[in-house]
Amino acid sequence: MNLFSWLSDFFGSPDRQHGPDSILHRIGEHLLFSAEALGWAVLIAVPLGLLLGYTGKAAGLVTALSGAARALPTLGLVTLAVLLAGVGDTAVLVPLVALAAPVLLVAACEGVRSTDPELRDAARGIGLTHRQVLLEVCVPWALPALLAGLRTAAVQVIATATVAAYVGLGGLGRYVVDGLATQDFALTFGGALLVVLLAVLTQVLFALLLRYALPAGLRKPRG
């Protein structure tokens, strides 16, 4: 059976059009897991990264620890979360947050550290407090790095959120896992293709955001 037959079988199936196993329903579940994980990662990592980047403390340690955290096996974390918290959303959120948080931590820290020192000194010279310098000077300067980090984290989370299916939850990984279990390769291929397309679409949307949503002075020049 060729790829075109698999695509026809997958997208032409009535189950893909309506009901709990429909494509729109599975995409919604996948995006919900991903958005929740990204939300927690942003709340945990970005404020800490901004603070560490502004103070300049432990920046090297942040990079080292973030690299080590990204090397953690996702399925291993899922298994550990299931053993500790049982089957549920937590078992999925823990590994996804652990995947996204290091990227955001480094992006926030390095983005603030890259702020022009003369600009920071000038802001302090006109009487701004450290909090005002961080929020009004450093954060806007770091915005491109933050958005780039969020783009990387979002793509990684969307590509990895298929692990939800391994603990009996939904999302696009449901197609992949169920297809492998039943040797329905059209189902597996269709699910994998949708994950890839969703990750690519996320990449494109963030690229457009970086290109057009940022003020002209903050956009990176195209090489």
mmCIF file of C-alpha atoms in Angstrom, residues 116 137 168 202 223:
data_model
loop_
_atom_site.group_PDB
_atom_site.id
_atom_site.type_symbol
_atom_site.label_atom_id
_atom_site.label_comp_id
_atom_site.label_asym_id
_atom_site.label_seq_id
_atom_site.Cartn_x
_atom_site.Cartn_y
_atom_site.Cartn_z
ATOM 1 C CA ASP A 116 23.181 47.381 25.843
ATOM 2 C CA VAL A 137 14.335 48.647 29.151
ATOM 3 C CA GLY A 168 -4.346 6.677 27.733
ATOM 4 C CA THR A 202 3.521 26.771 14.578
ATOM 5 C CA GLY A 223 20.635 37.734 6.057
#
